[in-house]
């Protein structure tokens, strides 16, 4: 994962990132640590293509996440800290 000069802010709020440069190499394990509101979830959403940098680019292998190419998305798994479950029983969900 290559993050090159990425800047991001939510609308008119203060910048979350300014000119962020980072390279995460394959075969390594990384931790993402920081206080609430530091931008950890935002960074994951940027790397998944759910948010778009205001400036700069992100590459994950041969893909730019913001392009949302099916070949990229089929190998992507991001479990948010909060998610919506429909108000149906599992049997109803399976049968539908």
Tab-separated table of C-alpha atoms in Angstrom:
chain	number	residue	atom	x	y	z
A	1	UNK	CA	0.000	0.000	0.000
A	2	UNK	CA	1.477	3.323	-1.092
A	3	UNK	CA	0.081	6.566	0.257
A	4	UNK	CA	1.600	9.535	-1.529
A	5	UNK	CA	1.079	13.124	-0.387
A	6	UNK	CA	-2.488	12.421	0.791
A	7	UNK	CA	-4.455	15.232	2.348
A	8	UNK	CA	-7.985	14.779	3.614
A	9	UNK	CA	-10.544	16.816	5.480
A	10	UNK	CA	-14.251	16.468	6.094
A	11	UNK	CA	-15.857	19.475	4.391
A	12	UNK	CA	-14.671	22.661	6.113
A	13	UNK	CA	-13.286	20.971	9.206
A	14	UNK	CA	-9.645	20.954	10.160
A	15	UNK	CA	-7.464	18.612	8.100
A	16	UNK	CA	-7.296	14.997	9.210
A	17	UNK	CA	-4.184	14.406	7.086
A	18	UNK	CA	-1.875	16.786	5.266
A	19	UNK	CA	0.742	15.460	2.829
A	20	UNK	CA	0.729	11.975	4.404
A	21	UNK	CA	3.360	9.653	2.950
A	22	UNK	CA	3.422	6.007	3.952
A	23	UNK	CA	4.382	2.667	2.438
A	24	UNK	CA	3.094	-0.603	3.903
A	25	UNK	CA	4.987	-3.601	2.567
A	26	UNK	CA	3.412	-7.009	1.862
A	27	UNK	CA	4.098	-9.782	4.337
A	28	UNK	CA	4.245	-7.434	7.321
A	29	UNK	CA	1.791	-6.836	10.130
A	30	UNK	CA	0.976	-3.251	11.049
A	31	UNK	CA	-0.964	-1.711	13.908
A	32	UNK	CA	-2.948	1.503	13.682
A	33	UNK	CA	-2.962	3.273	17.031
A	34	UNK	CA	-4.213	6.662	18.152
A	35	UNK	CA	-6.798	8.456	20.263
A	36	UNK	CA	-10.444	8.845	19.290
A	37	UNK	CA	-10.811	11.246	16.387
A	38	UNK	CA	-7.203	10.885	15.231
A	39	UNK	CA	-8.219	9.526	11.808
A	40	UNK	CA	-7.666	5.755	12.121
A	41	UNK	CA	-11.036	4.786	10.628
A	42	UNK	CA	-10.721	7.558	8.060
A	43	UNK	CA	-7.397	6.132	6.881
A	44	UNK	CA	-8.917	2.654	6.524
A	45	UNK	CA	-11.842	4.089	4.566
A	46	UNK	CA	-9.430	5.957	2.284
A	47	UNK	CA	-7.440	2.763	1.654
A	48	UNK	CA	-10.692	0.897	0.902
A	49	UNK	CA	-11.966	3.536	-1.527
A	50	UNK	CA	-14.941	4.479	0.642
A	51	UNK	CA	-13.543	8.002	0.980
A	52	UNK	CA	-11.454	9.947	-1.520
A	53	UNK	CA	-8.358	12.011	-0.744
A	54	UNK	CA	-8.680	15.744	-1.321
A	55	UNK	CA	-5.086	15.702	-2.590
A	56	UNK	CA	-2.618	12.913	-3.362
A	57	UNK	CA	-3.115	9.303	-4.298
A	58	UNK	CA	-3.355	5.878	-2.720
A	59	UNK	CA	-2.302	2.672	-4.453
A	60	UNK	CA	-3.035	-0.820	-3.189
A	61	UNK	CA	-0.994	-3.093	-5.389
A	62	UNK	CA	-1.938	-2.234	-8.959
A	63	UNK	CA	-5.181	-0.503	-7.923
A	64	UNK	CA	-6.280	2.972	-6.940
A	65	UNK	CA	-8.982	2.263	-4.319
A	66	UNK	CA	-10.994	5.305	-5.374
A	67	UNK	CA	-11.568	3.675	-8.790
A	68	UNK	CA	-13.640	0.948	-7.037
A	69	UNK	CA	-12.656	-1.706	-9.621
A	70	UNK	CA	-14.415	-5.068	-9.095
A	71	UNK	CA	-11.092	-6.946	-9.073
A	72	UNK	CA	-9.954	-4.776	-6.162
A	73	UNK	CA	-13.238	-4.957	-4.267
A	74	UNK	CA	-13.550	-8.748	-4.455
A	75	UNK	CA	-10.486	-9.131	-2.195
A	76	UNK	CA	-11.307	-6.291	0.192
A	77	UNK	CA	-12.780	-6.878	3.636
A	78	UNK	CA	-13.483	-3.971	5.962
A	79	UNK	CA	-15.648	-4.531	9.007
A	80	UNK	CA	-16.800	-1.209	10.435
A	81	UNK	CA	-17.063	-0.694	14.165
A	82	UNK	CA	-20.803	-0.099	13.750
A	83	UNK	CA	-22.936	-1.837	11.163
A	84	UNK	CA	-26.597	-2.260	10.351
A	85	UNK	CA	-28.339	-5.599	10.648
A	86	UNK	CA	-31.826	-5.924	9.165
A	87	UNK	CA	-34.599	-6.695	11.681
A	88	UNK	CA	-35.240	-10.229	10.346
A	89	UNK	CA	-34.635	-13.668	11.746
A	90	UNK	CA	-31.751	-15.633	10.253
A	91	UNK	CA	-34.135	-18.200	8.706
A	92	UNK	CA	-36.053	-15.385	6.937
A	93	UNK	CA	-32.803	-13.952	5.658
A	94	UNK	CA	-31.582	-17.330	4.342
A	95	UNK	CA	-34.936	-18.113	2.703
A	96	UNK	CA	-35.188	-14.775	0.904
